[in-house]
Coordinates of C-alpha atoms (C1' of nucleotides) in Angstrom, one line a residue:
Chain O
M21 CA 155.2 176.8 64.0
P22 CA 154.9 175.2 67.4
E23 CA 158.2 175.2 69.1
L24 CA 159.1 174.4 72.7
P25 CA 157.0 177.1 74.4
E26 CA 153.9 176.2 72.3
V27 CA 154.3 172.5 72.8
E28 CA 154.8 173.0 76.5
V29 CA 151.6 175.0 76.7
V30 CA 149.8 172.1 75.0
R31 CA 151.5 169.6 77.3
A32 CA 150.5 171.5 80.4
G33 CA 146.9 171.8 79.2
L34 CA 146.7 168.2 78.4
A35 CA 148.3 166.8 81.6
P36 CA 145.3 167.1 84.0
A37 CA 142.9 165.8 81.3
V38 CA 144.8 162.7 80.4
T39 CA 146.6 161.7 83.6
G40 CA 144.9 158.6 84.8
A41 CA 142.4 158.6 81.9
L42 CA 141.0 155.5 80.2
V43 CA 140.9 155.5 76.4
T44 CA 137.4 154.4 75.4
G45 CA 137.6 155.0 71.7
V46 CA 139.9 156.1 68.9
E47 CA 138.9 157.5 65.5
V48 CA 141.6 157.8 62.8
L49 CA 140.1 160.1 60.2
D50 CA 143.2 160.4 58.1
Q51 CA 145.8 157.7 58.0
R52 CA 148.5 160.1 56.9
S53 CA 148.7 161.4 60.5
L54 CA 149.9 158.0 61.5
K55 CA 153.0 158.1 59.2
R56 CA 155.3 157.8 62.1
H57 CA 153.4 154.9 63.6
D58 CA 155.3 151.7 63.3
P59 CA 152.9 148.9 62.5
A60 CA 155.3 146.6 64.4
S61 CA 154.0 148.4 67.5
G62 CA 150.6 146.9 66.7
D63 CA 147.5 148.5 65.5
F64 CA 147.1 152.1 66.5
E65 CA 143.5 152.0 67.6
R66 CA 143.7 148.6 69.3
G67 CA 146.8 149.6 71.2
L68 CA 145.0 152.6 72.7
V69 CA 141.4 151.5 73.4
G70 CA 141.3 150.1 76.9
A71 CA 144.6 151.6 77.8
R72 CA 145.1 154.0 80.7
L73 CA 147.3 157.1 80.2
A74 CA 149.9 158.0 82.8
A75 CA 151.0 161.5 82.2
A76 CA 151.9 164.1 79.6
V77 CA 155.7 164.4 78.9
R78 CA 157.6 166.7 76.6
R79 CA 161.2 166.8 75.2
G80 CA 161.8 169.7 72.8
K81 CA 158.9 169.7 70.4
F82 CA 158.0 166.1 71.0
L83 CA 155.1 165.2 73.3
W84 CA 154.1 161.8 74.6
L85 CA 151.6 160.1 76.9
P86 CA 153.0 157.0 78.6
I87 CA 150.6 154.1 78.5
L88 CA 150.2 152.2 81.8
P89 CA 150.5 148.5 81.4
A90 CA 147.1 147.0 81.2
K91 CA 147.1 144.3 83.8
S92 CA 143.5 143.2 83.7
A93 CA 142.3 144.7 80.5
Q94 CA 138.5 145.1 80.6
S95 CA 138.3 144.5 76.9
A96 CA 138.1 141.0 75.6
Q97 CA 141.3 141.6 73.6
P98 CA 144.2 140.0 75.3
A99 CA 147.3 142.1 75.0
A100 CA 150.0 140.8 72.7
P101 CA 152.9 139.2 74.7
S102 CA 155.3 141.9 73.7
A103 CA 152.9 144.6 74.7
T104 CA 153.0 143.6 78.3
S105 CA 156.7 143.7 78.6
T106 CA 157.7 146.8 76.6
P107 CA 156.6 150.2 77.9
R108 CA 154.8 152.2 75.3
A109 CA 153.6 155.7 74.8
L110 CA 151.3 157.7 72.5
V111 CA 153.8 160.1 70.8
A112 CA 152.6 163.3 69.2
H113 CA 154.5 165.9 67.1
L114 CA 152.6 169.0 66.0
G115 CA 154.8 169.6 62.9
M116 CA 153.9 172.9 61.4
S117 CA 150.2 173.2 61.9
G118 CA 149.2 170.6 64.5
Q119 CA 146.8 171.3 67.3
V120 CA 145.6 169.2 70.2
L121 CA 142.2 170.3 71.4
L122 CA 140.2 169.2 74.4
R123 CA 136.5 169.0 73.8
T124 CA 133.4 167.5 75.1
P125 CA 132.4 164.2 73.5
D126 CA 129.4 165.7 71.8
H127 CA 131.4 168.6 70.3
P128 CA 130.3 169.0 66.7
G129 CA 133.1 167.8 64.4
G130 CA 133.3 170.5 61.8
D131 CA 137.0 171.1 61.6
A132 CA 138.1 170.4 58.1
H133 CA 141.5 169.2 59.4
A134 CA 140.6 166.9 62.3
R135 CA 142.8 163.9 61.7
I136 CA 142.5 161.8 64.9
R137 CA 140.0 161.7 67.8
I138 CA 140.6 160.0 71.1
H139 CA 137.8 159.5 73.6
L140 CA 138.6 159.5 77.3
E141 CA 136.9 158.6 80.5
H142 CA 138.2 159.9 83.8
E143 CA 137.3 159.4 87.4
A144 CA 137.9 163.0 88.3
H145 CA 136.2 164.8 85.4
D146 CA 133.6 164.4 82.7
E147 CA 134.3 162.5 79.5
L148 CA 136.5 164.2 77.1
R149 CA 137.6 164.0 73.5
V150 CA 141.2 164.8 72.4
D151 CA 141.1 166.1 68.8
F152 CA 144.3 166.1 66.8
V153 CA 143.9 168.7 64.1
D154 CA 146.6 169.3 61.6
Q155 CA 146.1 171.2 58.3
R156 CA 149.5 170.5 56.7
I157 CA 150.0 167.0 58.1
F158 CA 153.6 167.6 59.0
G159 CA 152.6 166.4 62.5
S160 CA 151.8 162.9 63.5
M161 CA 150.6 160.6 66.3
A162 CA 152.0 157.1 66.9
I163 CA 152.3 154.4 69.5
D164 CA 156.0 153.8 70.2
R165 CA 158.0 151.5 72.3
M166 CA 160.1 153.2 75.0
T167 CA 163.6 152.5 76.2
P168 CA 165.4 153.6 79.3
T169 CA 167.3 156.9 79.1
P170 CA 171.1 156.4 78.9
D171 CA 171.6 158.7 81.9
G172 CA 168.8 157.3 83.9
R173 CA 167.3 160.8 84.4
P174 CA 163.6 161.6 83.5
A175 CA 163.3 161.5 79.7
G176 CA 161.4 164.8 79.5
F177 CA 159.5 167.5 81.3
S178 CA 156.3 166.6 83.2
A179 CA 154.8 167.6 86.5
D180 CA 155.4 164.1 88.0
V181 CA 158.7 162.4 87.5
T182 CA 158.1 159.6 90.0
G183 CA 156.3 157.2 87.8
E184 CA 158.2 154.2 86.5
W185 CA 157.6 155.5 83.0
A186 CA 159.7 158.7 83.8
G187 CA 163.0 157.2 82.9
F188 CA 161.8 155.9 79.5
V189 CA 162.0 157.6 76.2
P190 CA 160.0 156.7 73.0
G191 CA 162.2 155.3 70.3
Q192 CA 161.4 158.1 67.9
V193 CA 162.5 160.7 70.5
A194 CA 165.7 158.9 71.6
H195 CA 167.9 160.7 69.1
I196 CA 166.6 164.1 70.0
A197 CA 168.7 166.0 72.5
R198 CA 167.3 167.3 75.7
D199 CA 166.0 170.8 75.5
P200 CA 167.7 173.8 77.3
L201 CA 165.0 174.1 79.9
D202 CA 165.5 170.4 81.0
P203 CA 167.4 170.2 84.3
A204 CA 169.3 167.2 82.9
F205 CA 170.3 169.2 79.8
D206 CA 174.1 168.6 79.3
E207 CA 175.4 172.1 78.9
R208 CA 179.0 171.2 78.7
A209 CA 178.4 168.6 76.0
F210 CA 176.3 171.0 74.0
L211 CA 179.0 173.8 74.2
A212 CA 181.7 171.3 73.3
A213 CA 179.7 170.1 70.2
F214 CA 178.9 173.7 69.4
A215 CA 182.5 174.8 69.3
K216 CA 183.4 172.0 66.9
R217 CA 180.7 172.7 64.3
H218 CA 181.7 174.7 61.3
S219 CA 178.1 175.2 60.2
A220 CA 176.3 178.4 60.5
V221 CA 175.3 179.1 64.1
K222 CA 171.6 179.2 63.3
R223 CA 171.8 175.8 61.7
V224 CA 173.4 174.5 64.9
L225 CA 170.6 176.0 67.0
L226 CA 168.0 174.3 64.7
D227 CA 169.8 170.9 65.0
Q228 CA 167.5 169.0 67.3
T229 CA 170.2 166.3 68.0
L230 CA 172.3 168.9 69.7
V231 CA 169.7 171.0 71.5
S232 CA 166.0 170.6 71.0
G233 CA 162.9 172.8 71.0
I234 CA 164.3 175.7 69.0
G235 CA 162.7 176.5 65.7
N236 CA 163.0 179.3 63.2
I237 CA 161.2 181.9 65.3
Y238 CA 163.2 181.4 68.6
A239 CA 166.5 180.9 66.7
D240 CA 166.0 184.4 65.1
E241 CA 165.0 185.9 68.4
S242 CA 167.9 184.4 70.3
L243 CA 170.5 185.5 67.7
W244 CA 169.1 189.0 67.7
A245 CA 169.3 189.1 71.5
V246 CA 173.1 188.4 71.4
R247 CA 173.8 190.3 68.2
L248 CA 174.9 187.3 66.3
H249 CA 174.6 186.8 62.5
G250 CA 173.0 183.5 61.8
E251 CA 175.5 182.7 59.1
Q252 CA 178.4 183.1 61.6
P253 CA 180.2 179.7 61.8
A254 CA 179.6 178.2 65.3
S255 CA 183.2 177.3 65.6
S256 CA 184.2 181.0 65.2
V257 CA 182.0 182.0 68.2
S258 CA 183.9 182.4 71.4
S259 CA 183.0 180.1 74.3
R260 CA 181.8 183.2 76.2
R261 CA 179.5 184.3 73.4
A262 CA 178.3 180.7 73.0
R263 CA 177.3 180.7 76.7
E264 CA 175.6 184.0 76.2
L265 CA 173.7 182.6 73.3
L266 CA 172.5 179.6 75.3
A267 CA 171.4 181.9 78.1
A268 CA 169.5 184.0 75.5
V269 CA 167.8 180.9 74.1
R270 CA 166.6 180.0 77.6
G271 CA 165.4 183.6 78.3
V272 CA 163.5 183.8 75.0
L273 CA 161.9 180.4 75.5
Q274 CA 160.9 181.1 79.1
K275 CA 159.4 184.5 78.2
A276 CA 157.5 183.0 75.3
L277 CA 156.2 180.3 77.6
A278 CA 155.1 182.8 80.2
E279 CA 153.1 184.6 77.5
G280 CA 151.4 181.5 76.3
G281 CA 153.5 181.0 73.1
T282 CA 153.5 182.7 69.7
S283 CA 150.4 182.8 67.6
F284 CA 150.2 184.6 64.3
D285 CA 146.7 183.4 63.2
A286 CA 144.6 180.5 64.3
Q287 CA 147.5 178.1 63.5
Y288 CA 148.8 177.8 67.0
V289 CA 146.4 177.6 69.9
N290 CA 146.4 175.9 73.3
V291 CA 144.2 172.9 74.1
N292 CA 141.2 175.2 74.6
G293 CA 141.7 176.9 71.3
A294 CA 143.1 180.1 72.7
S295 CA 146.1 182.0 71.2
G296 CA 149.3 183.0 72.8
Y297 CA 150.6 186.6 73.2
F298 CA 154.3 186.3 72.4
A299 CA 153.8 187.5 68.8
H300 CA 153.6 191.0 70.3
S301 CA 157.0 190.5 71.9
L302 CA 159.0 189.5 68.8
N303 CA 162.1 191.6 68.2
A304 CA 163.2 190.0 64.9
Y305 CA 161.0 187.3 63.5
G306 CA 158.6 188.6 60.9
R307 CA 159.8 192.2 61.4
E308 CA 161.5 192.8 58.0
G309 CA 161.2 196.5 57.0
K310 CA 160.6 197.6 60.5
A311 CA 162.9 199.3 62.9
C312 CA 165.3 197.3 65.0
P313 CA 164.0 197.7 68.6
R314 CA 167.6 198.3 69.7
C315 CA 169.1 200.6 67.1
G316 CA 166.3 201.6 64.8
T317 CA 167.9 200.2 61.6
L318 CA 165.5 198.6 59.3
M319 CA 165.4 194.8 59.8
V320 CA 166.0 192.5 56.8
R321 CA 164.7 189.1 55.8
E322 CA 167.1 186.8 54.0
P323 CA 166.8 183.3 52.6
F324 CA 168.3 180.6 54.8
M325 CA 168.0 176.8 54.6
N326 CA 164.9 177.1 52.5
R327 CA 163.2 179.4 54.9
S328 CA 163.7 182.9 56.1
S329 CA 166.1 184.6 58.6
H330 CA 165.3 187.9 60.1
R331 CA 168.0 190.2 61.5
C332 CA 169.2 193.7 62.1
P333 CA 171.9 194.5 59.5
R334 CA 173.6 196.8 61.9
C335 CA 173.5 194.9 65.2
Q336 CA 174.0 191.4 63.7
R337 CA 177.0 191.5 61.4
L338 CA 179.1 188.7 60.0
R339 CA 182.6 188.9 61.7
Chain F
dA1 C1' 181.4 161.1 61.6
dT2 C1' 179.5 165.9 59.7
dA3 C1' 177.1 168.6 56.2
dC4 C1' 173.4 169.6 53.5
dA5 C1' 169.7 169.1 49.8
dC6 C1' 165.3 167.4 49.2
dG7 C1' 160.4 165.7 49.8
dC8 C1' 156.5 165.7 52.5
dC9 C1' 151.8 168.6 53.0
dT10 C1' 147.8 172.4 52.4
dG11 C1' 146.2 177.0 52.0
dC12 C1' 147.1 181.6 51.3
dT13 C1' 149.1 185.5 48.6
dG14 C1' 151.0 188.1 44.8
dG15 C1' 152.3 188.6 40.1
dC16 C1' 151.1 188.3 35.3
Chain E
dT12 C1' 139.2 187.0 36.7
dG13 C1' 142.1 182.9 36.8
dC14 C1' 146.2 180.4 37.2
dC15 C1' 150.5 179.2 39.1
dA16 C1' 154.8 180.1 41.6
dG17 C1' 156.3 181.1 46.0
dC18 C1' 156.0 180.8 50.8
dA19 C1' 155.2 179.0 55.5
dG20 C1' 159.1 175.1 57.7
dG21 C1' 160.2 170.6 61.1
dC22 C1' 161.9 166.3 60.4
dG23 C1' 163.4 161.9 58.2
dT24 C1' 166.0 160.3 54.5
dG25 C1' 169.6 160.0 51.2
dT26 C1' 174.0 161.3 49.3
dA27 C1' 178.8 163.0 49.5

DNA sequence: ATACACGCCTGCTGGC
DNA sequence: TGCCAGCAGGCGTGTA
């Protein structure tokens, strides 16, 4: 269930460990985790070993580590001609159950669901291992070519936006909209598209090509906050209410981020394996049969888009 | 273009 | 006790 706050917690934890680090080894334990790796980008392992990582960047639920061009590769493998000209990144998506864990190189394996291991060397800290663990394999890692962003702004969130990689976005992320916490998020464009959609408002919130980073949990929380029924057609929501909804989305995401994300079990954890606390702050998601924190009415769970929606039948009515 | 159903995956839970 | 359907659900693909 990693959504924007959970992925951001992972990004922030990863950044100091990977920025400037040299990849010294890669182990692919399960090829299925490379399903989004385009073989045309070259072999996954060979594309990483010997490469230096520049940063940890996030847009919505996508995470990527730009690869610095290897000028004088220490390895005997000369870079392919295209590899020197096209900026690339290691792209990760956590899917439903993905985790990125930082460990010491001698950490006993053990996890049944470890799929990829990346060994790092760094001038400023000891050697590290990045373990990609993913029970359900909805997530993936890939090396991807990057292209300049159409607006020239930084492609996603990271601490440093001065690197030459900042204005480049991985191909598989290019169609994903900026997220609502991104300073370059185009609010007017989103609200205009929102007003034209006849789909259910919750479906629009979950459409990553319009606004990214929102999943089932934060969609339900945001809709509860502004008393909207998820089945309400977006086009029937007034522009004022739409702006309130967007503000609620931002508020919910920021609060969850401040609390380290939402953890139900050991499924979502940060890079050190620790859980977040936002599950205690949920007002709607997973609260069927419990009292609405606002009016006391018993919350309901309803099927929606092959998943579940949680709402208060009194506060959130279809109009 | 928008809209939406479906498949991918594994592990846990509840009903019979 | 054992088996199987149902559920968790983000995203790419395919169809209308």
